[in-house]
Coordinates of C-alpha atoms in Angstrom, one line a residue:
Chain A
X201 CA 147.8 6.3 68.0
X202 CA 145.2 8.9 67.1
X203 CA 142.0 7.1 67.1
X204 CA 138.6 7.7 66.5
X205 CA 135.6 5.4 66.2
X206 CA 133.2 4.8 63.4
X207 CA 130.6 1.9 64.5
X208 CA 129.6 0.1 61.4
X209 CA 127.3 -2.9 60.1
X210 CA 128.2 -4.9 57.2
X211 CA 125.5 -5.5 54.8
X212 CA 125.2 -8.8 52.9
X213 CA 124.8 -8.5 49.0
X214 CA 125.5 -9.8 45.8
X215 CA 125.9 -13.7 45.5
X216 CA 124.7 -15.0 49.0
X217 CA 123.7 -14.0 52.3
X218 CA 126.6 -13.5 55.0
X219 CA 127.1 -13.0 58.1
X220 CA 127.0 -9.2 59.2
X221 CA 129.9 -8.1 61.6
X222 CA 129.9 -5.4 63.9
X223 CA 133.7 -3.0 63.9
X224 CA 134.8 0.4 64.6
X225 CA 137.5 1.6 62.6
X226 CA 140.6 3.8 64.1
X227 CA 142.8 6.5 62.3
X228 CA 146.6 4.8 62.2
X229 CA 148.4 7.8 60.2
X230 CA 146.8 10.4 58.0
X231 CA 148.3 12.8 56.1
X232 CA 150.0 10.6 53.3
X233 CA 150.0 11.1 50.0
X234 CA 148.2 8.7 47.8
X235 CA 149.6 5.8 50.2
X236 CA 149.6 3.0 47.9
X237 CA 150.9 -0.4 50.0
X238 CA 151.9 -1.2 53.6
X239 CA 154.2 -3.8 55.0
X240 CA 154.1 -4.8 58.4
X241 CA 157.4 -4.8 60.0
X242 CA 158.3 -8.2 62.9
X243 CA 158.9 -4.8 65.3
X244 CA 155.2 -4.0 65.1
X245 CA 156.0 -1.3 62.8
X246 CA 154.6 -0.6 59.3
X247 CA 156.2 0.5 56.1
X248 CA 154.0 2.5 54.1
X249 CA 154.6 3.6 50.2
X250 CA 153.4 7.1 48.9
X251 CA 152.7 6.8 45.1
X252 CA 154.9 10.3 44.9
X253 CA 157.8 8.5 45.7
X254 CA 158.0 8.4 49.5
X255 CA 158.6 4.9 51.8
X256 CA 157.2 6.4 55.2
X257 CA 157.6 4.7 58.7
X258 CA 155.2 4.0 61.4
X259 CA 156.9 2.9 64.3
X260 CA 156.3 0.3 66.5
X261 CA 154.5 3.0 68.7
X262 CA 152.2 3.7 66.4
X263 CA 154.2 7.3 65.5
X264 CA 154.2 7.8 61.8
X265 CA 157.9 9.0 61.7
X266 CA 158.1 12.8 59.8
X267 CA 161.1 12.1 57.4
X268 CA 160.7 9.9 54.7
X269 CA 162.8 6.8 54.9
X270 CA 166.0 7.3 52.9
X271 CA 167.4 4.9 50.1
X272 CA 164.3 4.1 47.7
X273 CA 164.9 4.1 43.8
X274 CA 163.8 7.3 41.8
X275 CA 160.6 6.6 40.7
X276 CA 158.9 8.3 37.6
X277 CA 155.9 10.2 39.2
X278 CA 152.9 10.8 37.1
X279 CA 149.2 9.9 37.0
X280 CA 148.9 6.5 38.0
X281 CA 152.7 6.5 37.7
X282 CA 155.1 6.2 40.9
X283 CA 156.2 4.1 43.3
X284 CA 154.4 1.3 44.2
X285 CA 154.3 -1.7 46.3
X286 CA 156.4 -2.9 48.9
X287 CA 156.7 -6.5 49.9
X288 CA 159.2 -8.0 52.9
X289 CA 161.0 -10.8 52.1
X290 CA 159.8 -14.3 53.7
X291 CA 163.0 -14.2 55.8
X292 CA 163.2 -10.5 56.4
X293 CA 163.2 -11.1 59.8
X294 CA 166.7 -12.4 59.2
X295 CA 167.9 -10.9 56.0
X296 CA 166.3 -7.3 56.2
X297 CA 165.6 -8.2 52.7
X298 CA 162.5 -5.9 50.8
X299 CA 161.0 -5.3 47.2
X300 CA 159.5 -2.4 46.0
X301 CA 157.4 -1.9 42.8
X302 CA 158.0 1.3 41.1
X303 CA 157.8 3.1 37.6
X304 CA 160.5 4.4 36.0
X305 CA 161.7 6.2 32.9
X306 CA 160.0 9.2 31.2
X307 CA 156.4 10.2 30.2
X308 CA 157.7 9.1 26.6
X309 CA 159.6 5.7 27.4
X310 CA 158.6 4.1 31.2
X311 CA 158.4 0.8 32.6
X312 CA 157.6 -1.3 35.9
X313 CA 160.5 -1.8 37.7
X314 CA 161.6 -4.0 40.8
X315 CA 164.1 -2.9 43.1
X316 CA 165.5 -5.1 46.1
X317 CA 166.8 -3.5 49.5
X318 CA 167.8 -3.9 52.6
X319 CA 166.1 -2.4 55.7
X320 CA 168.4 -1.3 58.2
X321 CA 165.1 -0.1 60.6
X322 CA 166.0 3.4 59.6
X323 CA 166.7 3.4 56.2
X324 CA 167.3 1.5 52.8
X325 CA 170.5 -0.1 51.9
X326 CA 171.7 -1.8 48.8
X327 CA 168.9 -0.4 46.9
X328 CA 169.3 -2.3 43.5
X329 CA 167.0 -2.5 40.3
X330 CA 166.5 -6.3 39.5
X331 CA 163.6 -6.6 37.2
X332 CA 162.5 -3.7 34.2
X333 CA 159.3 -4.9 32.1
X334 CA 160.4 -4.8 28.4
X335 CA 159.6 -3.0 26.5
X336 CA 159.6 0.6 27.3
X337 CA 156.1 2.4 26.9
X338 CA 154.6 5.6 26.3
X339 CA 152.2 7.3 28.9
X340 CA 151.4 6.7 32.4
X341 CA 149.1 3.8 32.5
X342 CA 148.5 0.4 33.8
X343 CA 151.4 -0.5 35.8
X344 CA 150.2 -3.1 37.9
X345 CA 153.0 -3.3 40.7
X346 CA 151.7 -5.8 43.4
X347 CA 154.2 -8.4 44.7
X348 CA 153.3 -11.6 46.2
X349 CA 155.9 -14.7 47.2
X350 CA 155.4 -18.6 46.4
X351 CA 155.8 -21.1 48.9
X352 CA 159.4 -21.7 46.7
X353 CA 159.9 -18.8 47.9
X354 CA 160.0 -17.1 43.8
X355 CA 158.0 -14.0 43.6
X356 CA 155.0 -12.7 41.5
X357 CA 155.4 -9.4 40.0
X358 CA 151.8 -7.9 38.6
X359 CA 151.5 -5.9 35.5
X360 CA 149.8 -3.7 33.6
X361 CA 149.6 -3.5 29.8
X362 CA 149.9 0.1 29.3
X363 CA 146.7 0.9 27.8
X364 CA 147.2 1.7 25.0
X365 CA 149.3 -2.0 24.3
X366 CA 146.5 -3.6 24.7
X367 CA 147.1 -6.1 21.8
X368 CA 150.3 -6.9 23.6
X369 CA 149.2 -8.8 26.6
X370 CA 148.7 -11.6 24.4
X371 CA 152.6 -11.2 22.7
X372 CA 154.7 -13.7 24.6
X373 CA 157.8 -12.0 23.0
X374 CA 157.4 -8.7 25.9
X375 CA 156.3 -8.8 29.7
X376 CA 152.8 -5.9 29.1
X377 CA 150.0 -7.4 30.8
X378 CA 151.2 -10.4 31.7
X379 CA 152.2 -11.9 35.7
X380 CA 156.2 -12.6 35.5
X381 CA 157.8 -15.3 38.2
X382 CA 161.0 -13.8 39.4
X383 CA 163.9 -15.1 41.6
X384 CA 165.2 -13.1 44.2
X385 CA 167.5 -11.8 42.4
X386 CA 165.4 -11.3 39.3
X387 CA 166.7 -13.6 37.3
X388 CA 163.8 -16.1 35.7
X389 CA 163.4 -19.0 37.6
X390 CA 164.1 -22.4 35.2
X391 CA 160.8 -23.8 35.9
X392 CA 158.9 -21.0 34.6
X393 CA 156.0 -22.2 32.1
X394 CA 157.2 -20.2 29.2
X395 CA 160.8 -21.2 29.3
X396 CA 161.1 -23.6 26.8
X397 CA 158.9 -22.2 24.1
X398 CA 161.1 -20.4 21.6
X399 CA 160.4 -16.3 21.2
X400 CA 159.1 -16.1 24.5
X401 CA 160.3 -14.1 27.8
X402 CA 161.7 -16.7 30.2
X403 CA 159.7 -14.4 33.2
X404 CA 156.7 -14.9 32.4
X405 CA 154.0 -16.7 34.4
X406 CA 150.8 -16.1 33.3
X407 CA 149.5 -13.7 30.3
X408 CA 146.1 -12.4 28.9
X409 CA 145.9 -9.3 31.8
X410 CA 144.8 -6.0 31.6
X411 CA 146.6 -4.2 34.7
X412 CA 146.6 -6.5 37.9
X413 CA 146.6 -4.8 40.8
X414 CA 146.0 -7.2 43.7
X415 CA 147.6 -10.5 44.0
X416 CA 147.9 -13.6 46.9
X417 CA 148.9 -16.6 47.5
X418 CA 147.2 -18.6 50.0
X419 CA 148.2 -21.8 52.3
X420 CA 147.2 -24.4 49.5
X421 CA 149.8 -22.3 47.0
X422 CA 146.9 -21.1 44.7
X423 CA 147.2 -17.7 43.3
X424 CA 144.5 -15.6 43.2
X425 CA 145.1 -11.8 41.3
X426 CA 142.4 -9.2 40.4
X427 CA 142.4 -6.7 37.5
X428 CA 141.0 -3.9 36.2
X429 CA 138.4 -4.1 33.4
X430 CA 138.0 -1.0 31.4
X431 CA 134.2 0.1 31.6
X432 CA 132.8 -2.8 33.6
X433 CA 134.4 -6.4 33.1
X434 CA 136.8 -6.4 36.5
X435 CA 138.3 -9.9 37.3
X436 CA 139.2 -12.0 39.8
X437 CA 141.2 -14.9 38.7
X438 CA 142.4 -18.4 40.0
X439 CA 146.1 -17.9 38.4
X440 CA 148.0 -21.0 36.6
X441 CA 151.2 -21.7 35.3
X442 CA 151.5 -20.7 31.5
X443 CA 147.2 -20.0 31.4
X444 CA 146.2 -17.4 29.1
X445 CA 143.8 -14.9 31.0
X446 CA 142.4 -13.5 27.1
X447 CA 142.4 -9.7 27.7
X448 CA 141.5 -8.5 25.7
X449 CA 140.4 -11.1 23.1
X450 CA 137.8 -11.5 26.0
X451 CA 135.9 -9.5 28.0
X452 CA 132.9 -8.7 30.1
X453 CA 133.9 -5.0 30.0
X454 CA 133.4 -2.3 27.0
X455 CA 135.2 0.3 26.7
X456 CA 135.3 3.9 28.3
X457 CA 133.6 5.8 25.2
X458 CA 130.9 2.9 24.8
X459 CA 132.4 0.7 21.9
X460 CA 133.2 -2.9 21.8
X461 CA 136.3 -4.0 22.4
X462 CA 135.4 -7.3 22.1
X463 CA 132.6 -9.5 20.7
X464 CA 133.5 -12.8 23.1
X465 CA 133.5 -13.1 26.6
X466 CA 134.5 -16.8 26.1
X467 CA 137.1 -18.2 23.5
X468 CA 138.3 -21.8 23.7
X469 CA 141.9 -22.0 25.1
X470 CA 141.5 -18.7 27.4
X471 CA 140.8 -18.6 31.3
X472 CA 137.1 -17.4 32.8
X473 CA 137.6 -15.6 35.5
X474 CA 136.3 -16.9 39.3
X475 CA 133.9 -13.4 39.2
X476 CA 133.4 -10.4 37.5
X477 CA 132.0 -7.0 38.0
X478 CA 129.7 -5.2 36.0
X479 CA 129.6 -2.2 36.5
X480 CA 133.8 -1.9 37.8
X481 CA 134.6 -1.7 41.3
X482 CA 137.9 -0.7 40.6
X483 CA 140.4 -3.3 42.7
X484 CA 143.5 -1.9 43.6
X485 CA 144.8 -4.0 46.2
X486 CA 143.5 -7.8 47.8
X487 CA 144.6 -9.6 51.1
X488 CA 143.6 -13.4 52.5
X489 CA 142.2 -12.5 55.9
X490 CA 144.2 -14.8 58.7
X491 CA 143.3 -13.2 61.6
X492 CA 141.2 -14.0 64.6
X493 CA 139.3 -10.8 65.5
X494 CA 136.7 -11.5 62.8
X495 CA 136.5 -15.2 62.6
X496 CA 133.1 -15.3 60.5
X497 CA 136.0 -13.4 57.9
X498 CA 138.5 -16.1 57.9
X499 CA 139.8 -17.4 54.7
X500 CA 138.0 -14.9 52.7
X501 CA 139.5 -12.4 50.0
X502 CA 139.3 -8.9 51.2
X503 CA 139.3 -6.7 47.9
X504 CA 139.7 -3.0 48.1
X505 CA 138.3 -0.8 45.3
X506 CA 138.5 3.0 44.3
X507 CA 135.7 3.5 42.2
X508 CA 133.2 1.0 44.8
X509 CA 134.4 2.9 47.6
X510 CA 134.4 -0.3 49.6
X511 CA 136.0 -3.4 50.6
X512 CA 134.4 -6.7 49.0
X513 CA 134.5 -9.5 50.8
X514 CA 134.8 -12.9 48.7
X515 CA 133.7 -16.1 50.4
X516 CA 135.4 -18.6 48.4
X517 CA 133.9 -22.4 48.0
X518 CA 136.9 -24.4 46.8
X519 CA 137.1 -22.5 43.6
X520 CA 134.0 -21.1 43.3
X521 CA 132.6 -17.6 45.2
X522 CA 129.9 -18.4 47.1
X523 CA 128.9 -15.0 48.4
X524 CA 130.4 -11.5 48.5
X525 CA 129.4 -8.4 51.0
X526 CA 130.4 -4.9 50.7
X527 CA 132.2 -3.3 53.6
X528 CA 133.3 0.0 54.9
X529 CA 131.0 1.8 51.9
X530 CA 130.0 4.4 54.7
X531 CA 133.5 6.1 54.7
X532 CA 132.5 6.8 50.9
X533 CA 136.2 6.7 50.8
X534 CA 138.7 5.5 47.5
X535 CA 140.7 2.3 49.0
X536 CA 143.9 1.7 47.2
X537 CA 145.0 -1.4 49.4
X538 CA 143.7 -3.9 52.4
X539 CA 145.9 -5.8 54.5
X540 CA 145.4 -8.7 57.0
X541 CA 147.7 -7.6 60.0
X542 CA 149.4 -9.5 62.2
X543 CA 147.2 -8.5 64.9
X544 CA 144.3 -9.8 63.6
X545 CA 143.0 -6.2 62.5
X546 CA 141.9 -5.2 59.2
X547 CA 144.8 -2.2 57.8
X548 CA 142.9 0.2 54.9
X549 CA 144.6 2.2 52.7
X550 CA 142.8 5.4 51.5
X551 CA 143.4 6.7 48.4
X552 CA 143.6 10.5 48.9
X553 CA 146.6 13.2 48.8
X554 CA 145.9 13.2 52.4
X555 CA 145.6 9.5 52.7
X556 CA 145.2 7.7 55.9
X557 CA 145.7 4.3 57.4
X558 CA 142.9 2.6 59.2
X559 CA 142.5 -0.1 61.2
X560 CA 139.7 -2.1 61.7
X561 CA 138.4 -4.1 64.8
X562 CA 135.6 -5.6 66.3
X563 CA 132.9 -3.4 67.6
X564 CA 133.3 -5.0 71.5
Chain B
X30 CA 117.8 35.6 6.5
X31 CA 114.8 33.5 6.0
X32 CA 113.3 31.2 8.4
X33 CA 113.1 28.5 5.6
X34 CA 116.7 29.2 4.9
X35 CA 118.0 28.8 8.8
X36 CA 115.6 25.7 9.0
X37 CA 117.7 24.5 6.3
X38 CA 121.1 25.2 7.3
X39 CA 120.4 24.0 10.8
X40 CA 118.6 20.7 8.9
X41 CA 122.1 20.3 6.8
X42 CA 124.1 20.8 9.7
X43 CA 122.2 17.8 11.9
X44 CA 122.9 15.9 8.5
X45 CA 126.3 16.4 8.2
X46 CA 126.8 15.5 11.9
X47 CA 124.8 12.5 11.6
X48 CA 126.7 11.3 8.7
X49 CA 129.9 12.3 10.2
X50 CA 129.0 10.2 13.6
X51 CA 127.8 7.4 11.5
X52 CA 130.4 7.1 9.3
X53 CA 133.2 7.4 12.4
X54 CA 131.6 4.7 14.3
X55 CA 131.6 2.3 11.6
X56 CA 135.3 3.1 10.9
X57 CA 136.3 2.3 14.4
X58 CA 134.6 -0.6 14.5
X59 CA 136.3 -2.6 11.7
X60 CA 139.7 -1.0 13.2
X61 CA 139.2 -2.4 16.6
X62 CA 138.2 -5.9 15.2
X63 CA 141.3 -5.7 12.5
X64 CA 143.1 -5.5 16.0
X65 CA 141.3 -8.7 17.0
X66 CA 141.9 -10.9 14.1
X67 CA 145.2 -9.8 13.7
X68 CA 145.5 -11.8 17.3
X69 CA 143.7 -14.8 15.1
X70 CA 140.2 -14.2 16.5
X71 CA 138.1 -15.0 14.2
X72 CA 135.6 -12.3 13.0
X73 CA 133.1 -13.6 10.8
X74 CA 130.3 -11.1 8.9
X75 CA 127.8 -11.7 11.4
X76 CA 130.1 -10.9 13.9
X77 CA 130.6 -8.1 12.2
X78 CA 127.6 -6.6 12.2
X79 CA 126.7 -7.1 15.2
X80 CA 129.9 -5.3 16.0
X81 CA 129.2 -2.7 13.8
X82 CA 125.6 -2.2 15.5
X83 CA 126.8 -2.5 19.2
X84 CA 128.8 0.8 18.5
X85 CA 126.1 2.4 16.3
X86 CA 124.2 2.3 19.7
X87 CA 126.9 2.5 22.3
X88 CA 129.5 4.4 20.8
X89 CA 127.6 7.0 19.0
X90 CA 125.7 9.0 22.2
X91 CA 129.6 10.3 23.2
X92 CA 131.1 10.5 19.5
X93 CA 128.2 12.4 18.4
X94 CA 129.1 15.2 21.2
X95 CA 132.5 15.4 19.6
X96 CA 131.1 15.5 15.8
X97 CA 128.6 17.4 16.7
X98 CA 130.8 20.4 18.7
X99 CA 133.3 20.0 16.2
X100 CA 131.4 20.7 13.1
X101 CA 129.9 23.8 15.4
X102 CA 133.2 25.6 14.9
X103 CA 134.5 23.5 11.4
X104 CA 131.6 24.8 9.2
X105 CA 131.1 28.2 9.6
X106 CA 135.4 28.5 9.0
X107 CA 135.0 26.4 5.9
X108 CA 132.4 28.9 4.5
X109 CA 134.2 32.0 5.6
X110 CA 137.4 30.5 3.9
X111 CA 135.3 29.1 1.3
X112 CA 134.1 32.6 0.0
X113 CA 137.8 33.4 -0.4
X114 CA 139.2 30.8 -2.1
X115 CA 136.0 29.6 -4.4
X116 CA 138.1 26.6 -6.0
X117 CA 138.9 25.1 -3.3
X118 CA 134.9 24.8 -1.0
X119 CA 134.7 21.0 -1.1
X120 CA 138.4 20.9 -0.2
X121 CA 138.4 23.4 2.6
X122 CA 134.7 21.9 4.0
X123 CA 137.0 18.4 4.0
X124 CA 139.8 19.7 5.7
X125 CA 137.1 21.8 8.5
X126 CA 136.2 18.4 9.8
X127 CA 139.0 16.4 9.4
X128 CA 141.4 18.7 10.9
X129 CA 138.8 19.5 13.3
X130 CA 137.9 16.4 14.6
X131 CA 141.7 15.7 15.6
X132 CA 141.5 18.9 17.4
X133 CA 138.5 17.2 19.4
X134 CA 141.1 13.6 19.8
X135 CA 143.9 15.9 21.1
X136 CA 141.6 17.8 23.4
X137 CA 140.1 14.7 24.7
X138 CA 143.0 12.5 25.0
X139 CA 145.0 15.5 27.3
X140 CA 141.6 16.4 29.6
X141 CA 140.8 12.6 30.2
X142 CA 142.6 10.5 32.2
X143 CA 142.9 7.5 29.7
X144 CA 146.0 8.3 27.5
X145 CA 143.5 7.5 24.1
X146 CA 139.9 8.1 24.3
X147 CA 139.3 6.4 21.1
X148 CA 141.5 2.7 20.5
X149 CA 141.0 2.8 17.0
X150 CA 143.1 6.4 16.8
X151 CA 146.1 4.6 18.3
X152 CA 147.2 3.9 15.3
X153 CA 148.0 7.0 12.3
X154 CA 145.9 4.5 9.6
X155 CA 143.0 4.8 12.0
X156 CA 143.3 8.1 13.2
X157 CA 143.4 9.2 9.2
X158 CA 140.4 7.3 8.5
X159 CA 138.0 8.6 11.7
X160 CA 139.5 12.4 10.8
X161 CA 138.2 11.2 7.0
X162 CA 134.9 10.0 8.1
X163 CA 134.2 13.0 9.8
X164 CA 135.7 15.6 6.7
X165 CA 133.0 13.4 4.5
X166 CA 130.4 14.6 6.3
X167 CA 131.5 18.4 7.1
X168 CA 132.4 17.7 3.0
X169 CA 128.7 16.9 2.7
X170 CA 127.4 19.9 4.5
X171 CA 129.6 21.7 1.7
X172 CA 128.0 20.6 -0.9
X173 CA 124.5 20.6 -0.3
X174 CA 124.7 24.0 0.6
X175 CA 126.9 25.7 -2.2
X176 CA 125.2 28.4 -3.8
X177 CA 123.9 28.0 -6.9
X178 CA 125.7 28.9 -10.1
X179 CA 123.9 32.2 -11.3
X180 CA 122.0 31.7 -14.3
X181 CA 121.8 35.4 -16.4
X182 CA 121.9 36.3 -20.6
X183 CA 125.1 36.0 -21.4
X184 CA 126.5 38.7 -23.6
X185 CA 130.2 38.2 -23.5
X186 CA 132.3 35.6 -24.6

């Protein structure tokens, strides 16, 4: 493992004083382009997806492997386009079973897709498409992408609503901007909230979202998911069953060129949001820390943003934040994803064509 | 030419840009909260103008760039053309900004990385009304500065 060390204080902000923690931060793998997500393997190993297209292997030694991993679905690579996330299976461990987000299609007709795998420790096999958002969409924007699994062991598939389809985050008659709840096989399960309501996608499971791009489920079952805002008005939500989130009859955020894109940041019938951020962070990716190298950090939502150039750390009370801090901001670096590892460690994601993995430990 | 005169022109001009801006702000406005009652939002007049005002101050600083630059390159065009073709000034100082401006959307919309700088141009019925907003006022610059008819003894006809 190439390592280096950065020695670095975390300073308290925002809603409440917290703790400060002392870490260094090592160099994993470097050299990937735009890396996007990382799963960790039972072997000690990593799987790491390159928005280009690329599933890359660090082995169990640490040894980011020089060949792409063979086997993962064609992904249609442009602007924030490509492939995505990558989520193991609860029972991976016995089935070899994986997920991976992806867009697909052309520049003129593209959606999110879902494609199920099995990992042989070398490459990809069975690589099948199970889930396409309907309808197709023009332009390469707001795919959301981040996978997440239920204690029923259903999945969460995040979305985006294509920017310029905004309006159709609040049509239950497509999947844009909306969380869908998919079996394994990616059929809809029969529980689903919108099931029974006629003109409606049996997937979905919650709607009213801009482009949701980090998404987890913690030991209680509650769902928490982020989104993007467009010019301030970023999100983090407490998800629900068949809740209507209200982008973008509601927002905190205007638009890029200044104008209103809405009048209301609060209609009766739509969900507030836990927090918001004004100006935008940016959250691409979020993780529940469960380690036990940084106790004062358990149970707290790691958020990693592009635009912030940080990590925010969320100290939740119940359902409420309580505090927030802002870490890592002296690497002045884009994260695209944060993982809690099974080591305890901290995993970073840098979003860069010469993207790196870090890891984060305590100082001592 | 006189000072008075380029005072003028470059008075006219700031005008017709104003206007222009003015005019495409409030357009985009009523288009974005169409989109929001057609969701059944409800959008009362107050609502409205506030709406209408939040954008006269927010959207206007970057839509008055685009107007503004725009018109830089529409007008003088129109006039060239419009010594040509006499008949046709108002229609050709119409056509300078409105073809113009969706030069401006096009540029915008391929150099940023948003796939539509402007919501409200989404739509063609929106995108025709900004590109009309902003011909009004390059329309406007047209007319106010359209020579005088020569006035003279007439001895034929």
């Amino acid at each position: 493992m190439n390592r280096f060390t950065l020695v670095g204080a975390a300073l308290a902000l925002c809603a409440g004083p917290v703790a400060a923690a002392g870490y260094q931060i090592e160099t994993v793998a470097e050299g990937l382009s735009n890396p996007w997500s990382l799963a960790f393997l039972p072997d000690g190993g990593m799987l790491v997806t390159e928005r280009a297209g690329h599933l890359r292997l660090i082995g169990a030694d640490g040894t980011l492997r020089a060949e792409p991993v063979a086997g993962v679905p064609e992904a249609f690579v442009n602007s924030q386009a490509g492939l995505m996330d990558v989520a193991l299976a609860p029972d991976f461990a016995e089935s070899g079973e994986l997920f991976l987000s992806y867009s697909c299609g052309t520049l003129e007709a593209n959606h999110t897709c879902l494609a199920a795998a099995t990992f042989n420790g070398t490459a990809l096999e069975n690589t099948h498409e199970i889930f396409r958002v309907q309808p197709a969409k023009r332009g390469s924007a707001h795919y959301g992408g981040r996978i997440a699994f239920l204690p029923d062991n259903t999945l969460l598939l995040t979305l985006g609503d294509g920017f310029d389809y905004r309006e159709q985050a609040q049509n239950t008659g497509n999947h844009l901007g909306s969380i869908v709840r998919l079996n394994r096989d990616g059929s809809a399960p029969a529980d689903n909230p919108f099931v029974a309501q006629q003109g409606t996608l049996p997937e979905l499971y919650s709607i009213g979202h801009r482009n949701v791009q980090g998404i987890v489920v913690d030991g209680e079952g509650r769902v928490f998911s982020h989104e993007h805002g467009p010019r301030g008005g970023d999100e983090l939500n407490l998800i629900r069953a068949g809740h209507n989130y209200g982008w973008p009859k509601i927002t905190y955020g205007v638009d890029y060129n200044g104008s209103q894109i809405s009048p209301y940041t609060e209609l009766p019938g739509l969900e507030q949001p836990l927090t918001y951020w004004v100006p935008s962070i940016a959250p691409s990716g979020m993780a529940l820390y469960q380690g036990d190298l940084f106790p004062e950090w358990q149970g707290n939502l790691l958020i990693s943003a592009l635009a912030g150039r940080e990590v925010r750390r969320v100290v939740l009370d119940g359902d409420t934040v309580s505090a927030q801090e802002s870490l890592f901001t002296e690497l002045g670096q884009r994260f695209r994803d944060v993982r809690s590892g099974p080591d305890g460690a901290v995993y970073l994601l840098t979003d860069s064509p010469a993207g790196k993995v870090l890891r984060v430990v305590p100082a001592n | 030419m006189k000072l008075m005169t380029v005072l003028r022109i470059v008075f006219l001009y700031l005008l017709a840009v104003l206007v222009a801006t003015l005019l495409g702000s409030l357009v985009q406005t009523q288009f974005n909260l169409a989109a929001l009652q057609a969701m059944d939002v409800p959008v009362d007049l107050a609502t409205r103008a506030q709406s209408s005002l939040h954008d006269l101050l927010t959207f206007t600083p970057i839509f008055v760039v685009m107007v503004a630059a725009t018109l830089l390159l529409a007008l003088p065009l129109a006039e060239a053309l419009g010594r040509i073709f006499k008949p046709w000034r108002w229609l050709l100082y119409f056509l300078g900004g409105f073809v113009g401006i969706w030069a401006a959307f096009t540029l915008a919309n391929t150099l940023l990385p948003m796939p539509t700088f402007i919501a409200a141009t989404r739509e063609t019925s929106g995108l025709l009304s900004m590109m009309a907003a902003v011909g009004l006022g390059s329309a406007l610059f047209g007319r106010l500065t359209k020579p005088k008819a020569r006035r003279g003894l007439r001895v034929l006809g």
